């Protein structure tokens, strides 16, 4: 009897500890929505007090303030996708042109690519290094030390892709939104598979990701929700309101900006 009571006591302590840990996990809370009229946003980047938004349907990239007021408009792209900023450069994958355009002020140049792309969907840039989600080639192009490393092919097993759409360097790893395998895959910088996240959570088109030093946020496009994981792949939070076909995310200064493609808006969240 004493042993049974002791076991029950230990179990109760473990449950209490786990529940306390969960309750202490910071949670994202909805703050507001930035609504657009003539913009169909798809990708987002942020620097300082400005947002950069790719308007894929209208072949534009826009610079706005944090309330969505348009400051500058850049036109004549061919389906700009998941964009990125590095320094003063904005990098724009053109899905229809198979190129990466770079904007700095009013000057346009093109990223020299050693491997031919087929519908680049996302890019992340860190100094001289960059990684590209090469959509129709079902692979990643990772450029470092002046050379391209490519990895992946079409398939469903670990290390293979089914239309990768977004990508990010973080925590000395490469994170890939493997859209129609409904998961995030994680690789080291040699292209070696390390981890798969989210396959058991019923995602339907993992189109966008953002990774910090603590968490991984994923857009679950068809299910109109955001899934947030810790770096080990443990599901921390599901956000399932105020979305209409979310495609991209960025986290900055305790703010969480989610692009609503169909809703023509950005949902803004803050940390509790």
Coordinates of C-alpha atoms in Angstrom, one line a residue:
X1 CA 0.0 0.0 0.0
X2 CA 2.8 2.4 0.9
X3 CA 4.5 1.6 -2.4
X4 CA 1.3 2.3 -4.3
X5 CA 0.9 5.7 -2.5
X6 CA 4.5 6.6 -3.2
X7 CA 4.1 5.8 -6.9
X8 CA 0.9 7.9 -7.1
X9 CA 2.7 10.8 -5.4
X10 CA 5.6 10.6 -7.8
X11 CA 3.2 10.5 -10.8
X12 CA 1.3 13.5 -9.5
X13 CA 4.6 15.5 -9.1
X14 CA 5.6 14.6 -12.6
X15 CA 2.3 15.7 -14.1
X16 CA 2.3 18.9 -12.1
X17 CA 5.8 19.7 -13.3
X18 CA 4.9 19.1 -16.9
X19 CA 1.7 21.2 -16.7
X20 CA 3.7 24.0 -15.0
X21 CA 6.3 24.0 -17.7
X22 CA 3.6 24.2 -20.4
X23 CA 1.8 27.0 -18.7
X24 CA 5.1 29.0 -18.5
X25 CA 5.7 28.7 -22.2
X26 CA 5.2 32.1 -23.8
X27 CA 2.1 32.2 -26.0
X28 CA 1.4 34.3 -29.1
X29 CA -1.7 36.4 -28.9
X30 CA -3.6 38.1 -31.7
X31 CA -3.2 41.8 -31.8
X32 CA -4.6 43.2 -35.1
X33 CA -4.9 42.8 -38.9
X34 CA -3.4 45.0 -41.5
X35 CA -5.8 44.9 -44.4
X36 CA -5.0 45.6 -48.1
X37 CA -7.3 46.3 -51.0
X38 CA -5.3 45.8 -54.2
X39 CA -2.4 43.7 -52.9
X40 CA -2.3 39.9 -52.9
X41 CA 0.6 39.3 -50.5
X42 CA 2.7 36.1 -50.5
X43 CA 6.1 36.7 -48.9
X44 CA 7.4 39.1 -46.2
X45 CA 10.6 40.5 -45.0
X46 CA 11.2 43.2 -42.3
X47 CA 13.9 45.7 -41.5
X48 CA 13.6 48.5 -38.9
X49 CA 10.2 50.1 -39.1
X50 CA 9.4 48.8 -42.6
X51 CA 7.9 45.7 -44.2
X52 CA 8.7 44.3 -47.6
X53 CA 5.9 42.4 -49.3
X54 CA 5.9 40.3 -52.5
X55 CA 2.6 40.7 -54.4
X56 CA 2.8 37.6 -56.5
X57 CA -0.5 38.0 -58.4
X58 CA 0.3 41.6 -59.4
X59 CA 4.1 41.0 -60.0
X60 CA 5.1 43.7 -57.6
X61 CA 7.2 44.1 -54.4
X62 CA 6.1 46.8 -52.0
X63 CA 7.8 48.6 -49.1
X64 CA 5.3 49.6 -46.4
X65 CA 5.4 51.0 -42.9
X66 CA 4.2 48.8 -40.0
X67 CA 0.6 49.8 -40.5
X68 CA 0.6 48.7 -44.2
X69 CA 0.9 52.2 -45.7
X70 CA 2.8 51.8 -49.0
X71 CA 6.1 53.7 -49.2
X72 CA 7.6 52.4 -52.4
X73 CA 6.4 50.1 -55.2
X74 CA 8.7 48.0 -57.5
X75 CA 7.0 46.5 -60.5
X76 CA 7.7 44.2 -63.5
X77 CA 8.5 41.0 -61.7
X78 CA 7.5 37.5 -62.7
X79 CA 5.7 36.0 -59.7
X80 CA 7.9 37.2 -56.8
X81 CA 7.8 34.6 -54.0
X82 CA 9.3 34.2 -50.5
X83 CA 11.7 37.2 -50.2
X84 CA 14.6 38.0 -47.9
X85 CA 16.7 41.0 -46.8
X86 CA 20.4 41.0 -46.0
X87 CA 21.8 44.4 -45.2
X88 CA 20.3 46.9 -47.6
X89 CA 19.6 44.3 -50.3
X90 CA 16.3 42.6 -50.9
X91 CA 16.4 39.3 -52.6
X92 CA 13.4 38.3 -54.7
X93 CA 12.9 34.8 -56.2
X94 CA 11.0 35.2 -59.4
X95 CA 9.1 32.0 -59.8
X96 CA 8.2 32.6 -63.4
X97 CA 11.6 33.9 -64.6
X98 CA 13.8 31.3 -62.8
X99 CA 16.0 34.1 -61.4
X100 CA 16.8 35.9 -58.1
X101 CA 16.6 39.7 -58.5
X102 CA 18.3 41.9 -56.0
X103 CA 17.0 45.4 -55.2
X104 CA 19.2 48.0 -53.5
X105 CA 17.5 51.4 -53.5
X106 CA 16.4 51.8 -57.1
X107 CA 19.1 49.6 -58.6
X108 CA 18.3 46.0 -59.8
X109 CA 20.9 43.3 -60.3
X110 CA 20.7 39.5 -60.5
X111 CA 22.2 36.9 -58.2
X112 CA 24.7 34.8 -60.3
X113 CA 23.5 31.2 -60.1
X114 CA 25.7 28.3 -61.0
X115 CA 22.9 25.8 -61.2
X116 CA 19.8 26.4 -63.4
X117 CA 16.7 27.0 -61.3
X118 CA 13.2 25.9 -62.1
X119 CA 10.7 28.2 -60.3
X120 CA 12.7 29.4 -57.2
X121 CA 10.1 29.8 -54.4
X122 CA 12.2 31.0 -51.4
X123 CA 15.6 32.3 -50.5
X124 CA 17.6 33.0 -47.3
X125 CA 20.8 35.1 -47.5
X126 CA 23.5 35.4 -44.9
X127 CA 26.4 37.5 -46.1
X128 CA 28.0 35.6 -49.0
X129 CA 26.0 32.4 -48.3
X130 CA 22.5 31.8 -49.6
X131 CA 20.1 28.9 -49.8
X132 CA 17.3 28.6 -52.4
X133 CA 14.2 26.4 -52.4
X134 CA 14.2 25.2 -56.0
X135 CA 10.5 24.3 -56.4
X136 CA 10.1 22.2 -59.5
X137 CA 13.5 20.6 -59.2
X138 CA 12.5 19.4 -55.7
X139 CA 15.9 20.3 -54.3
X140 CA 17.9 22.9 -52.3
X141 CA 20.7 25.0 -53.8
X142 CA 23.1 26.1 -51.0
X143 CA 25.9 28.4 -52.0
X144 CA 28.9 28.7 -49.6
X145 CA 32.6 29.4 -50.1
X146 CA 31.9 30.4 -53.7
X147 CA 30.5 27.0 -54.6
X148 CA 27.0 25.5 -55.0
X149 CA 25.9 22.5 -53.0
X150 CA 22.7 20.9 -54.2
X151 CA 20.7 18.3 -52.3
X152 CA 17.4 16.6 -52.5
X153 CA 15.2 15.0 -55.1
X154 CA 11.5 14.4 -55.6
X155 CA 10.2 11.9 -53.0
X156 CA 8.7 11.4 -49.6
X157 CA 11.5 9.8 -47.5
X158 CA 13.8 11.9 -45.3
X159 CA 16.0 14.1 -47.4
X160 CA 13.6 14.1 -50.4
X161 CA 11.2 16.9 -51.2
X162 CA 7.8 17.4 -52.7
X163 CA 7.8 21.1 -53.8
X164 CA 9.9 22.9 -51.3
X165 CA 8.7 26.5 -50.9
X166 CA 10.6 28.3 -48.2
X167 CA 14.0 28.1 -46.5
X168 CA 16.0 29.6 -43.7
X169 CA 19.4 29.5 -42.1
X170 CA 19.2 29.3 -38.3
X171 CA 21.0 27.7 -35.4
X172 CA 23.8 26.6 -37.8
X173 CA 21.3 24.5 -39.7
X174 CA 19.1 24.8 -42.8
X175 CA 15.3 24.6 -42.4
X176 CA 13.1 23.8 -45.3
X177 CA 9.3 24.1 -45.7
X178 CA 8.7 20.8 -47.6
X179 CA 5.3 22.0 -48.7
X180 CA 3.4 19.0 -50.1
X181 CA 5.2 16.4 -47.9
X182 CA 3.5 18.5 -45.2
X183 CA 6.5 18.9 -43.0
X184 CA 9.6 20.9 -42.2
X185 CA 13.0 19.2 -42.8
X186 CA 16.2 20.2 -41.1
X187 CA 19.7 19.7 -42.6
X188 CA 23.3 20.5 -41.6
X189 CA 25.3 22.8 -43.9
X190 CA 26.6 19.8 -45.7
X191 CA 23.1 18.9 -46.8
X192 CA 22.9 15.9 -44.4
X193 CA 19.4 15.3 -43.1
X194 CA 18.9 15.8 -39.4
X195 CA 15.3 16.0 -38.5
X196 CA 11.7 16.0 -39.8
X197 CA 9.1 18.1 -38.0
X198 CA 5.3 18.2 -38.2
X199 CA 4.4 15.0 -40.2
X200 CA 2.2 13.7 -37.4
X201 CA 0.2 17.0 -37.0
X202 CA -2.0 16.9 -40.0
X203 CA -0.5 19.7 -42.0
X204 CA -1.8 20.4 -45.5
X205 CA 0.8 22.4 -47.4
X206 CA 3.6 23.7 -45.2
X207 CA 4.3 26.8 -47.3
X208 CA 6.3 29.2 -45.0
X209 CA 8.6 29.0 -42.1
X210 CA 10.4 31.3 -39.6
X211 CA 13.0 30.0 -37.1
X212 CA 14.4 31.8 -34.1
X213 CA 16.8 30.5 -31.5
X214 CA 13.9 29.1 -29.6
X215 CA 11.1 28.1 -31.9
X216 CA 10.0 27.1 -35.4
X217 CA 6.8 28.6 -36.9
X218 CA 5.1 27.0 -39.9
X219 CA 2.2 28.1 -42.1
X220 CA -0.3 25.3 -42.6
X221 CA -1.8 26.8 -45.8
X222 CA -4.9 24.7 -46.5
X223 CA -5.8 24.3 -42.8
X224 CA -5.6 28.1 -42.1
X225 CA -3.4 27.8 -39.1
X226 CA 0.1 28.3 -37.8
X227 CA 2.0 25.6 -35.9
X228 CA 4.7 26.6 -33.5
X229 CA 7.4 24.1 -32.4
X230 CA 10.4 24.1 -30.1
X231 CA 13.7 23.3 -31.8
X232 CA 13.3 19.6 -30.9
X233 CA 10.1 19.4 -32.9
X234 CA 7.7 19.5 -29.9
X235 CA 4.4 21.2 -30.7
X236 CA 4.0 24.3 -28.4
X237 CA 1.0 26.2 -29.8
X238 CA -1.5 26.1 -32.6
X239 CA -2.9 29.4 -33.9
X240 CA -6.1 28.8 -35.9
X241 CA -8.0 32.1 -36.0
X242 CA -7.6 35.3 -38.1
X243 CA -6.0 33.4 -41.1
X244 CA -7.1 33.1 -44.7
X245 CA -4.6 30.9 -46.6
X246 CA -1.4 31.9 -44.7
X247 CA 1.8 31.7 -46.8
X248 CA 4.7 33.3 -44.9
X249 CA 5.8 34.5 -41.4
X250 CA 8.3 36.7 -39.8
X251 CA 9.1 37.2 -36.1
X252 CA 10.8 40.4 -35.0
X253 CA 10.9 42.4 -31.8
X254 CA 8.3 40.2 -30.1
X255 CA 5.9 40.7 -33.0
X256 CA 4.7 37.9 -35.3
X257 CA 3.6 38.9 -38.8
X258 CA 1.6 36.4 -40.8
X259 CA 0.8 36.9 -44.5
X260 CA -2.7 36.0 -45.5
X261 CA -2.6 35.4 -49.2
X262 CA -6.3 34.9 -49.9
X263 CA -7.3 37.4 -47.1
X264 CA -5.1 40.1 -48.6
X265 CA -3.9 41.0 -45.2
X266 CA -1.2 40.6 -42.5
X267 CA -2.2 39.2 -39.1
X268 CA -0.1 40.6 -36.3
X269 CA 0.5 38.8 -33.0
X270 CA 2.4 39.7 -29.9
X271 CA 3.9 37.6 -27.1
X272 CA 2.0 37.2 -23.8

